[in-house]
Every structure is written in structure tokens, then in C-alpha cells.
Short mmCIF file of C-alpha atoms in Angstrom, two decimals:
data_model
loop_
_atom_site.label_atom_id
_atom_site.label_comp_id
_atom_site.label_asym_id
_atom_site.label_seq_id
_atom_site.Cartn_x
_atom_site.Cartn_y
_atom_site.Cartn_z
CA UNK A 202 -27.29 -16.65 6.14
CA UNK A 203 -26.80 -16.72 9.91
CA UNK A 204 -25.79 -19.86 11.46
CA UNK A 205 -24.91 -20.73 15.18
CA UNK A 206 -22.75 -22.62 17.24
CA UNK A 207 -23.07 -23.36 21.01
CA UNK A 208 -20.53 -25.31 23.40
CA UNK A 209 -21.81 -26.55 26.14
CA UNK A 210 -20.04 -26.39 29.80
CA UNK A 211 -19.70 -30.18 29.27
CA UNK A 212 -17.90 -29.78 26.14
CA UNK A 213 -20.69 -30.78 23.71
CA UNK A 214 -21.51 -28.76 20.43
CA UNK A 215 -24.94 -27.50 19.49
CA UNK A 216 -25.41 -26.36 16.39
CA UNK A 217 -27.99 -24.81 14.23
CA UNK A 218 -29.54 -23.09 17.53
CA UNK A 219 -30.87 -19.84 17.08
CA UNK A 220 -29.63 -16.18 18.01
CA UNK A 221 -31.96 -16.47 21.15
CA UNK A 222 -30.68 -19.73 22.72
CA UNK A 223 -27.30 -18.24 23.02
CA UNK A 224 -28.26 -16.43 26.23
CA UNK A 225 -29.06 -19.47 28.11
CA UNK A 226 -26.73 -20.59 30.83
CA UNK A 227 -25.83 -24.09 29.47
CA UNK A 228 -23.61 -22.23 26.83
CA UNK A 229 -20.13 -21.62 27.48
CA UNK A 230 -19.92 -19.82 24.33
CA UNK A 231 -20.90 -19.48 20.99
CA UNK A 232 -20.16 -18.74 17.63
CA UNK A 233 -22.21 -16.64 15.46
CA UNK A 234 -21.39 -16.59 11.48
CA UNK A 235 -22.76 -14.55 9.21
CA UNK A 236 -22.15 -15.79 5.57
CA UNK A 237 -23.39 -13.76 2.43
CA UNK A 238 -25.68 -12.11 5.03
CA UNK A 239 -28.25 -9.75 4.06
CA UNK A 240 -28.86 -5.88 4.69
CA UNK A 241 -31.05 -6.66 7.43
CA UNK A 242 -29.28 -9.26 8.52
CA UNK A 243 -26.05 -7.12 8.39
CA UNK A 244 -27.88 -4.54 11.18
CA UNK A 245 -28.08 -7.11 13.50
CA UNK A 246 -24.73 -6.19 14.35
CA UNK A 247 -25.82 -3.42 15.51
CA UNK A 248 -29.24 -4.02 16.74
CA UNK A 249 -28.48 -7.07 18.17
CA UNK A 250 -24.89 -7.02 19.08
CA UNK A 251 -24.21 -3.62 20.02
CA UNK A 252 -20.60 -3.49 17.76
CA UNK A 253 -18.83 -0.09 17.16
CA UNK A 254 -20.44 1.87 14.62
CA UNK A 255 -16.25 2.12 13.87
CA UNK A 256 -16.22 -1.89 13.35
CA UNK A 257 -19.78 -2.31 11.59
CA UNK A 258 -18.25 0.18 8.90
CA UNK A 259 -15.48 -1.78 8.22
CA UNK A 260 -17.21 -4.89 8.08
CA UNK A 261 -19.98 -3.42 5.42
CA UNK A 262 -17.33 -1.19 3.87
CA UNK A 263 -14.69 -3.71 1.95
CA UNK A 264 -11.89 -3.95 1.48
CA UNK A 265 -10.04 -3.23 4.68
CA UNK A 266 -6.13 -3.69 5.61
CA UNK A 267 -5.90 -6.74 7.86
CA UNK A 268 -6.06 -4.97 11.83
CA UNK A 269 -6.59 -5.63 14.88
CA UNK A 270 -9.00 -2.71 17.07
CA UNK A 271 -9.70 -3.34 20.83
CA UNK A 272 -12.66 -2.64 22.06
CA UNK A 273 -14.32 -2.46 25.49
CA UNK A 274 -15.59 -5.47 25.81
CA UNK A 275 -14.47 -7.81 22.58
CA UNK A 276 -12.19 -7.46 20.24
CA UNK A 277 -12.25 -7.07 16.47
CA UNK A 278 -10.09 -8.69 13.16
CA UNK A 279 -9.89 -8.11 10.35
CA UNK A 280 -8.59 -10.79 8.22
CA UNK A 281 -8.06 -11.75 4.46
CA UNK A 282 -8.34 -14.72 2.67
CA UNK A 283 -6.67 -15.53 -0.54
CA UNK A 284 -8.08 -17.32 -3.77
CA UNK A 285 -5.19 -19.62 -5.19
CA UNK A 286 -6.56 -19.64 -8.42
CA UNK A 287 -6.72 -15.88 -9.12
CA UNK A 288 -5.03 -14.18 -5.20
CA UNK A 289 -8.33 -12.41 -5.00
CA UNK A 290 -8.84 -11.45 -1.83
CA UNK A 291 -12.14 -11.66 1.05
CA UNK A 292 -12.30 -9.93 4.05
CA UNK A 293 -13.18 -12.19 6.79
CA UNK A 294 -14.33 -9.87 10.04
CA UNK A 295 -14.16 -11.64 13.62
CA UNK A 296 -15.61 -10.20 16.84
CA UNK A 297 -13.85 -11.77 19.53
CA UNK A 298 -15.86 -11.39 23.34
CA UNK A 299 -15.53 -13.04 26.46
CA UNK A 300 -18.08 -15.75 25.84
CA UNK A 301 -19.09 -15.30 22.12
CA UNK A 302 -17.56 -14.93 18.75
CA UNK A 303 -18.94 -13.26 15.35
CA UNK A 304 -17.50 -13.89 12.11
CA UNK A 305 -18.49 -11.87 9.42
CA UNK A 306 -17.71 -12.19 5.80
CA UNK A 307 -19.58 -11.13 2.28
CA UNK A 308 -18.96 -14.33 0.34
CA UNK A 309 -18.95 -17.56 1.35
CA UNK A 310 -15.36 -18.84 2.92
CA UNK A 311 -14.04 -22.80 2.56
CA UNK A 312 -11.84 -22.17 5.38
CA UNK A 313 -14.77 -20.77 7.93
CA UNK A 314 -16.50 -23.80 6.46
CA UNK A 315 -14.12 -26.40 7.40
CA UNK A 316 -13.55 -24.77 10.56
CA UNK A 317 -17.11 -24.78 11.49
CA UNK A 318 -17.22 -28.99 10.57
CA UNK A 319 -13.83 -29.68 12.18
CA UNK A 320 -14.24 -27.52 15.51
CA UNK A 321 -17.51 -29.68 16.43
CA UNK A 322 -15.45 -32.70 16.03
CA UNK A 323 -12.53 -31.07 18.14
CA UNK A 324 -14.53 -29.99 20.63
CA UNK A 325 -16.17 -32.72 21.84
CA UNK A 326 -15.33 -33.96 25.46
CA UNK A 327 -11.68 -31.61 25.28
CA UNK A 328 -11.32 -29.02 28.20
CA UNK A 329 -8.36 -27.62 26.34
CA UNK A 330 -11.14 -25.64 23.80
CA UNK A 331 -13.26 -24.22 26.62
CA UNK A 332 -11.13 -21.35 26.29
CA UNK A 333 -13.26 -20.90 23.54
CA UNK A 334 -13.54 -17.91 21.32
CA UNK A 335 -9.88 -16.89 21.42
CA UNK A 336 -9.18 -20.66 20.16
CA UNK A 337 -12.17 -20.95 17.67
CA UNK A 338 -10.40 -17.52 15.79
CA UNK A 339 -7.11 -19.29 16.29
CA UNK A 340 -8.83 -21.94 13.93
CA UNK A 341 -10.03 -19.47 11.30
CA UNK A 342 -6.85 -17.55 11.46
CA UNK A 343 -4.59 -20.82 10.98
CA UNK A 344 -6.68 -22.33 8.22
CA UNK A 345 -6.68 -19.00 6.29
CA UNK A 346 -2.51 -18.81 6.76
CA UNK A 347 -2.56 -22.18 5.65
CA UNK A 348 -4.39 -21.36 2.66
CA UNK A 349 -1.68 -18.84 2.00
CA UNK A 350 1.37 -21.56 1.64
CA UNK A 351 0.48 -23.03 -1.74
CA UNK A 352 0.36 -19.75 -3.20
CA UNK A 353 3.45 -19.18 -2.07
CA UNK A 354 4.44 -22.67 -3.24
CA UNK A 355 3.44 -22.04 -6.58
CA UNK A 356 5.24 -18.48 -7.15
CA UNK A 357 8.23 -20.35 -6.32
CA UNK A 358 7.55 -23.49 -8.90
CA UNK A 359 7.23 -21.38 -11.45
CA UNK A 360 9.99 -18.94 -10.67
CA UNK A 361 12.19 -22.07 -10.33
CA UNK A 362 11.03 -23.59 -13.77
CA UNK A 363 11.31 -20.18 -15.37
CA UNK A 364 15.64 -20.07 -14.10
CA UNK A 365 15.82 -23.57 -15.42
CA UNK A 366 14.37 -22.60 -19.25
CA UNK A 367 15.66 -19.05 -19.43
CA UNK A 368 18.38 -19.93 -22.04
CA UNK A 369 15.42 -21.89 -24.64
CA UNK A 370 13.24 -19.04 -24.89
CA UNK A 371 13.37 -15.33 -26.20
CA UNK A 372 14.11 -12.50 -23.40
CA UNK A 373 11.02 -10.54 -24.55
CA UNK A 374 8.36 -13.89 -23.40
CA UNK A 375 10.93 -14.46 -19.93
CA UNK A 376 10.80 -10.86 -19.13
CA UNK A 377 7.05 -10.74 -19.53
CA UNK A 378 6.99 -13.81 -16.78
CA UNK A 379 9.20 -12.38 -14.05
CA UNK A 380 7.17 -9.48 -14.43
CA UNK A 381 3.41 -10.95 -14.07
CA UNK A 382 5.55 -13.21 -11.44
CA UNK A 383 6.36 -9.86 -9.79
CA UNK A 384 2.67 -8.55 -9.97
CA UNK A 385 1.61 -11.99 -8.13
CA UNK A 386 3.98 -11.66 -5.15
CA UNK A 387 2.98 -7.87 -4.91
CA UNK A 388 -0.74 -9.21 -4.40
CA UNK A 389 0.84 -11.66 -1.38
CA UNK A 390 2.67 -9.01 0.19
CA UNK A 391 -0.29 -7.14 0.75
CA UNK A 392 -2.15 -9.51 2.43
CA UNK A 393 0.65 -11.67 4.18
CA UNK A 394 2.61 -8.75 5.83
CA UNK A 395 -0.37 -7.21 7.40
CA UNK A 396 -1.37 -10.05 8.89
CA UNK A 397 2.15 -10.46 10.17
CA UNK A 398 1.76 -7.46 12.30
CA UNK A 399 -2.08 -7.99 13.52
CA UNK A 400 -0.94 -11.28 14.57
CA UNK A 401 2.47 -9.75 16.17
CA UNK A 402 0.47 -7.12 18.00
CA UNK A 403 -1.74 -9.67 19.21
CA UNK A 404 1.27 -11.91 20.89
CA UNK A 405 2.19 -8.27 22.54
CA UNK A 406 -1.78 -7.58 23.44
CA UNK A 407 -2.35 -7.37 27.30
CA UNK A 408 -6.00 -8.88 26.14
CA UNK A 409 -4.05 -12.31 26.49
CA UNK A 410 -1.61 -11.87 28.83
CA UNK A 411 -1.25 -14.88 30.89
CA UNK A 412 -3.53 -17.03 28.96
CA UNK A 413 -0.37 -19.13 28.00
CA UNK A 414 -2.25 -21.70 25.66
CA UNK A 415 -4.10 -19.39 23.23
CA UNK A 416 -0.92 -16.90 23.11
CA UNK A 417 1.34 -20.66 21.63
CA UNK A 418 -1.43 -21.30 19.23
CA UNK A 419 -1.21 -17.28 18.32
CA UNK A 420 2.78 -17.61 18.04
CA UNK A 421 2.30 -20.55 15.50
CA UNK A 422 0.46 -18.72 13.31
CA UNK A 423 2.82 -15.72 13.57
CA UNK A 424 5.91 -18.06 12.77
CA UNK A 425 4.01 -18.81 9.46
CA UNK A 426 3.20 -15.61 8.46
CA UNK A 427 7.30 -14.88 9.43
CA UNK A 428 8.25 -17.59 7.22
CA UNK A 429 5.65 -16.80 4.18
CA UNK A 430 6.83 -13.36 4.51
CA UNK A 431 10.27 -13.95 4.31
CA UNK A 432 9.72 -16.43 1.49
CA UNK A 433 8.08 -13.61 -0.58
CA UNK A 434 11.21 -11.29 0.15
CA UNK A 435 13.55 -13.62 -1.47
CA UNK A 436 10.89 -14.69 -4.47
CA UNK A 437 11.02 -10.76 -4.81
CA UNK A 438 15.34 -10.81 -4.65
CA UNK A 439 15.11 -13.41 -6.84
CA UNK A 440 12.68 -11.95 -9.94
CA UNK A 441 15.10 -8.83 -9.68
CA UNK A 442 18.40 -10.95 -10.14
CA UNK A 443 16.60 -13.01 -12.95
CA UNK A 444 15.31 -9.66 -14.57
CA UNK A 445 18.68 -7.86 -14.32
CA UNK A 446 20.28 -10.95 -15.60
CA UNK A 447 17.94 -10.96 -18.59
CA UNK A 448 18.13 -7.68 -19.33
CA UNK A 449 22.61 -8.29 -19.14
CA UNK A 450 21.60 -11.08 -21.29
CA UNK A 451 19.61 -8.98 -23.70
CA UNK A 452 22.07 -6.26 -24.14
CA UNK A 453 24.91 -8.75 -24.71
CA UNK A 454 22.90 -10.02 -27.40
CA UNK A 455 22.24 -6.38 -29.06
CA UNK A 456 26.24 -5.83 -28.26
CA UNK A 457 26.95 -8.89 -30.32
CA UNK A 458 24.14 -8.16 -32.89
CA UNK A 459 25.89 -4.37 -33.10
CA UNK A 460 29.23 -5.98 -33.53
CA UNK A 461 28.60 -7.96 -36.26
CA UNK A 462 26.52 -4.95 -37.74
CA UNK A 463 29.65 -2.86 -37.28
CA UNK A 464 32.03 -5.68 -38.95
CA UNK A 465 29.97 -5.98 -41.67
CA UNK A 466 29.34 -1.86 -42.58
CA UNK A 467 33.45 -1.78 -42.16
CA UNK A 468 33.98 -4.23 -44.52
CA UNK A 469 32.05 -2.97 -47.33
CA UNK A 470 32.54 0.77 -46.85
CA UNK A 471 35.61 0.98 -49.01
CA UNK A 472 34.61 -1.60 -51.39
CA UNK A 473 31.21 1.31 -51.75
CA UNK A 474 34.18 3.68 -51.76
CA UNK A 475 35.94 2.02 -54.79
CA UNK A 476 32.30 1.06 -56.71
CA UNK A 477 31.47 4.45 -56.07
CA UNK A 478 34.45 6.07 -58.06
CA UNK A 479 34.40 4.10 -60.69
CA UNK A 480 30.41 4.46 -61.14
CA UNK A 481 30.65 7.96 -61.66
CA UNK A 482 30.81 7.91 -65.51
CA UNK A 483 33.61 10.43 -66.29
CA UNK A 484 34.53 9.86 -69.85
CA UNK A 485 38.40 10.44 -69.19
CA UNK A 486 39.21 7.53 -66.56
CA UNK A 487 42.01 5.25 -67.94
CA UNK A 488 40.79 2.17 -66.16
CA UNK A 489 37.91 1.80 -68.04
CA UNK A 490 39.42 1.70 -71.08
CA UNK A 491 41.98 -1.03 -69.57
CA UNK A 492 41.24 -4.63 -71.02
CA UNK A 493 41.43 -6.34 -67.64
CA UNK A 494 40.56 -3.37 -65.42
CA UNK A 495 37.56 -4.55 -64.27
CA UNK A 496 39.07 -8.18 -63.13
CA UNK A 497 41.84 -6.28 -61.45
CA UNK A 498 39.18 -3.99 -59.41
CA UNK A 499 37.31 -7.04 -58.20
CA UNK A 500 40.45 -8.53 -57.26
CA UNK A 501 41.47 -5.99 -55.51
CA UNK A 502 38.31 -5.37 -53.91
CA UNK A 503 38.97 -9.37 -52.84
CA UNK A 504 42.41 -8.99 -51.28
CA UNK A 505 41.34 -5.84 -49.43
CA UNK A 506 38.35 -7.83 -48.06
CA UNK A 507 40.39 -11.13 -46.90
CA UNK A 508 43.23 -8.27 -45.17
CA UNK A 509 40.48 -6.59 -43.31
CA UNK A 510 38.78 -9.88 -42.25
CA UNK A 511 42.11 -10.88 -40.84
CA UNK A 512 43.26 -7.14 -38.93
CA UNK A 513 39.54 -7.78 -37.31
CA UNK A 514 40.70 -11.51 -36.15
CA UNK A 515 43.82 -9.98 -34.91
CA UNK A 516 42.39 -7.54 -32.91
CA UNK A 517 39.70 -10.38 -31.58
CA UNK A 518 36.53 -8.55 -32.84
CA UNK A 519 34.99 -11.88 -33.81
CA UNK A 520 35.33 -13.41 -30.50
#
């Protein structure tokens, strides 16, 4: 599907015009999105816009690294946006030209949506947006960041719910968490710090220099990829300290487990010792033939068990 957008030079919106009535003069600019668009509607890119065979490739070829590429005349982004059900990621393409700009995306986007309903309501009768394309991608750009945040958000309820139950549950279920908790920030990081550095090479792009409104807009954005970014390196600190500490936690339970192992295999060893001699079933052994022999062997098997038991409280093996 191919839909249209054109903004007047007296600040009104037009949409659902056609591909033609872009060229005419009453059009400050225009916005062109292609959603779920077709093969042949995918070679109007090149047919009818002329693009880079460079940039048409990596819009029909997904999925690419979020970038920035400057061309002649426009230029082109590549930008991701994030499920926050699953963090599956869509690559939302934007040609950026003096009076026109192209989004381009595979599946259909809530974000370009909502930015397509809101910016017809922004623009209406406010000069500030007949800058134009540079401020309708600032729109797509900020409503995909903010799409990022309760991802973010939710990494770091469940990372602190998981520090507040760690001691109620067994080390083998909390270490399986921090891990898939791991694997989830991994999948942020490689969206969130890419666009980080499109977004910082854009605020150090000539392509804007001067133009002093989009550039704050564009320095916004950047400040929340900065913070999301450095919100995912401390979620990532964070998993390690609670993995090391459960893995400290596991091996002081195996020490203690070992321990009491150990306690146990001392104590009886020469109590096997003593059953052991006197199970052998020589026929000369003068204890057997003792009337209270056997009472005396358990009892001393006893006493030897009670002195042991206390040498090991002495030496603070039970504590």
C-alpha cells in the first residue's frame, strides 16, 4: 500500500493524494509511505524516485544495522522498531529530500501510523513544521525511541523482582532468569546503540548545520537513546553481579552440603573400621566368646562417636 501526504504552503494537510499531485506547486512537501508494499510497488523507488540502487538494496534486503548514508540530493535511514511483546525487530527505511520524504517498511508500523494521524493534526496552521521532512522523520524517529522505553522498563521490573525473591527459589530456576534476562537486553543493545550513533552522526551532519530547530528535536532523541543505552549497561552490570552472586551462593551451598558429607563419612569410618574387624569370622577372637562383648563394642562405638562429635564442635566444623 502506498499512501500520501501533502502540506500545503499555508500549512494545511492533504492526504490520500496521489503520487502525481505531489509535483504541483501548492505542496511544500510531502510524505510518501509505503506500507507492506508490493514488488511492483517496491520498483517505484527506483522508477519513480530515482533512489541509489545502494539504498533500494537495503530497503528490499532486511535486516540492516540502523545507518545513516548521504546522498546527493536526500538522505537515507535506516531505522528499527522494536516489538515489546517478543523485541522482534522491523526495519523502517526513510528517504529524507529537500521537499519530500519516503518511508519504507515491509510490515505494517503503529508508530508510522500514529505519526501519520498526529502530524495532520500538528500541522495545521503551525509555521514551525514547514521545515518539513527533517521534522516529519524527527516524528517517526521519536515515536519509535519511545517505543523502546517500556522495554527497557520491563527488563528492569523483572530484574528488580527477580533480586527481591532470589533467596525463595532454587539457584538452578534464578540462574535460568538472569540468563534469558541477559538474552533480552542483548536483543536491545543491538538495536538501541546503533541508533545512538546514526542519531549522533546526524547532530554532527553538515546536512543540518544551522537549521537550529530540527538539530534540538534531533538532540532529544539522542539524549534518549543516551539514557536507554546507559540503562541497558547497568541492567547488563547488574545480571552479572546477580549471576556471580548466585553462583557464590550455589557453591556455598555445595561447600556446606560437602561439609556435612565429610562430617558424616568421618564419623562412621572407624565405627566401619571396628564392624569390619569383628565381621571377619576368625574362629580364634576372644571377644566373641566374651558374654558382654558385644554391649561393650557398641558402647564403645557410642563414646567414640559423642568424642568425635565434640573435637568437630571444637574445631567449629558445624558452624
Amino acid at each position: 500500500m502506498i499512501r500520501v501526504m501533502g502540506i500545503t504552503h499555508d500549512h494545511r494537510v492533504d492526504a490520500g493524494i496521489s503520487l502525481e499531485d505531489i509535483q504541483d506547486t501548492k505542496y511544500l512537501w510531502s510524505w510518501i509511505d509505503f506500507s507492506e508494499p508490493t514488488d511492483e510497488e517496491g520498483c517505484l523507488l527506483d522508477t519513480g524516485f530515482h533512489f541509489h540502487p545502494l539504498a533500494i538494496e537495503d530497503c528490499l534486503h532486511v535486516l540492516q544495522r540502523p545507518k545513516i548514508d548521504y546522498y546527493e540530493e536526500y538522505e537515507f535511514l535506516v531505522l528499527h522498531a522494536l516489538d515489546p511483546d517478543t523485541l522482534a525487530t522491523a526495519e523502517v527505511n526513510l528517504f529524507i529530500g529537500s521537499n519530500y520524504m519516503v518511508s519504507f517498511h515491509h510490515r505494517p508500523i503503529t508508530e508510522i501510523d500514529a505519526v501519520w494521524e498526529g502530524l495532520q493534526h500538528r500541522t495545521q496552521g503551525r509555521k514551525s513544521w514547514t521545515r518539513g521532512p527533517f521534522v516529519a522523520a524527527y516524528f517517526v524517529i521519536d515515536a519509535l525511541v519511545d517505543q523502546y522505553f517500556p522495554c527497557v522498563y520491563a527488563v528492569e521490573d523483572e530484574l528488580d523482582e527477580l533480586e527481591n525473591r532470589g533467596s525463595k527459589e532454587s539457584v538452578e530456576l534464578l540462574m535460568n532468569q538472569v540468563f534469558e534476562l541477559r538474552s533480552r537486553l542483548l536483543k536491545l543493545r543491538r538495536t538501541i546503540v546503533p541508533m545512538r550513533d546514526m542519531m549522533y552522526r546526524i547532530l554532527n551532519s553538515q546536512h543540518i548545520q544551522g537549521e537550529n530547530e530540527p538539530r534540538a528535536y534531533f538532540a532529544d532523541v539522542y539524549d534518549h537513546l543516551l539514557k536507554l543505552s546507559e540503562m541497558i549497561e547497568s541492567d547488563r552490570e547488574m545480571t552479572a553481579d546477580l549471576r556471580d552472586s548466585y553462583i557464590s551462593l550455589n557453591s556455598n551451598r555445595m561447600n556446606g552440603i560437602m561439609k556435612t558429607l565429610t562430617v558424616i563419612t568421618t564419623v562412621f569410618m572407624p565405627l566401619t573400621l571396628i564392624a569390619g574387624i569383628y565381621g571377619m569370622n576368625f574362629i580364634y577372637m576372644p571377644e566373641l566368646d566374651w558374654k558382654y562383648g558385644y554391649f561393650a563394642v557398641l558402647g564403645g562405638m557410642a563414646v567414640l562417636t559423642v568424642w568425635m562429635i565434640l573435637a568437630f564442635l571444637r574445631r567449629g566444623w558445624f558452624k
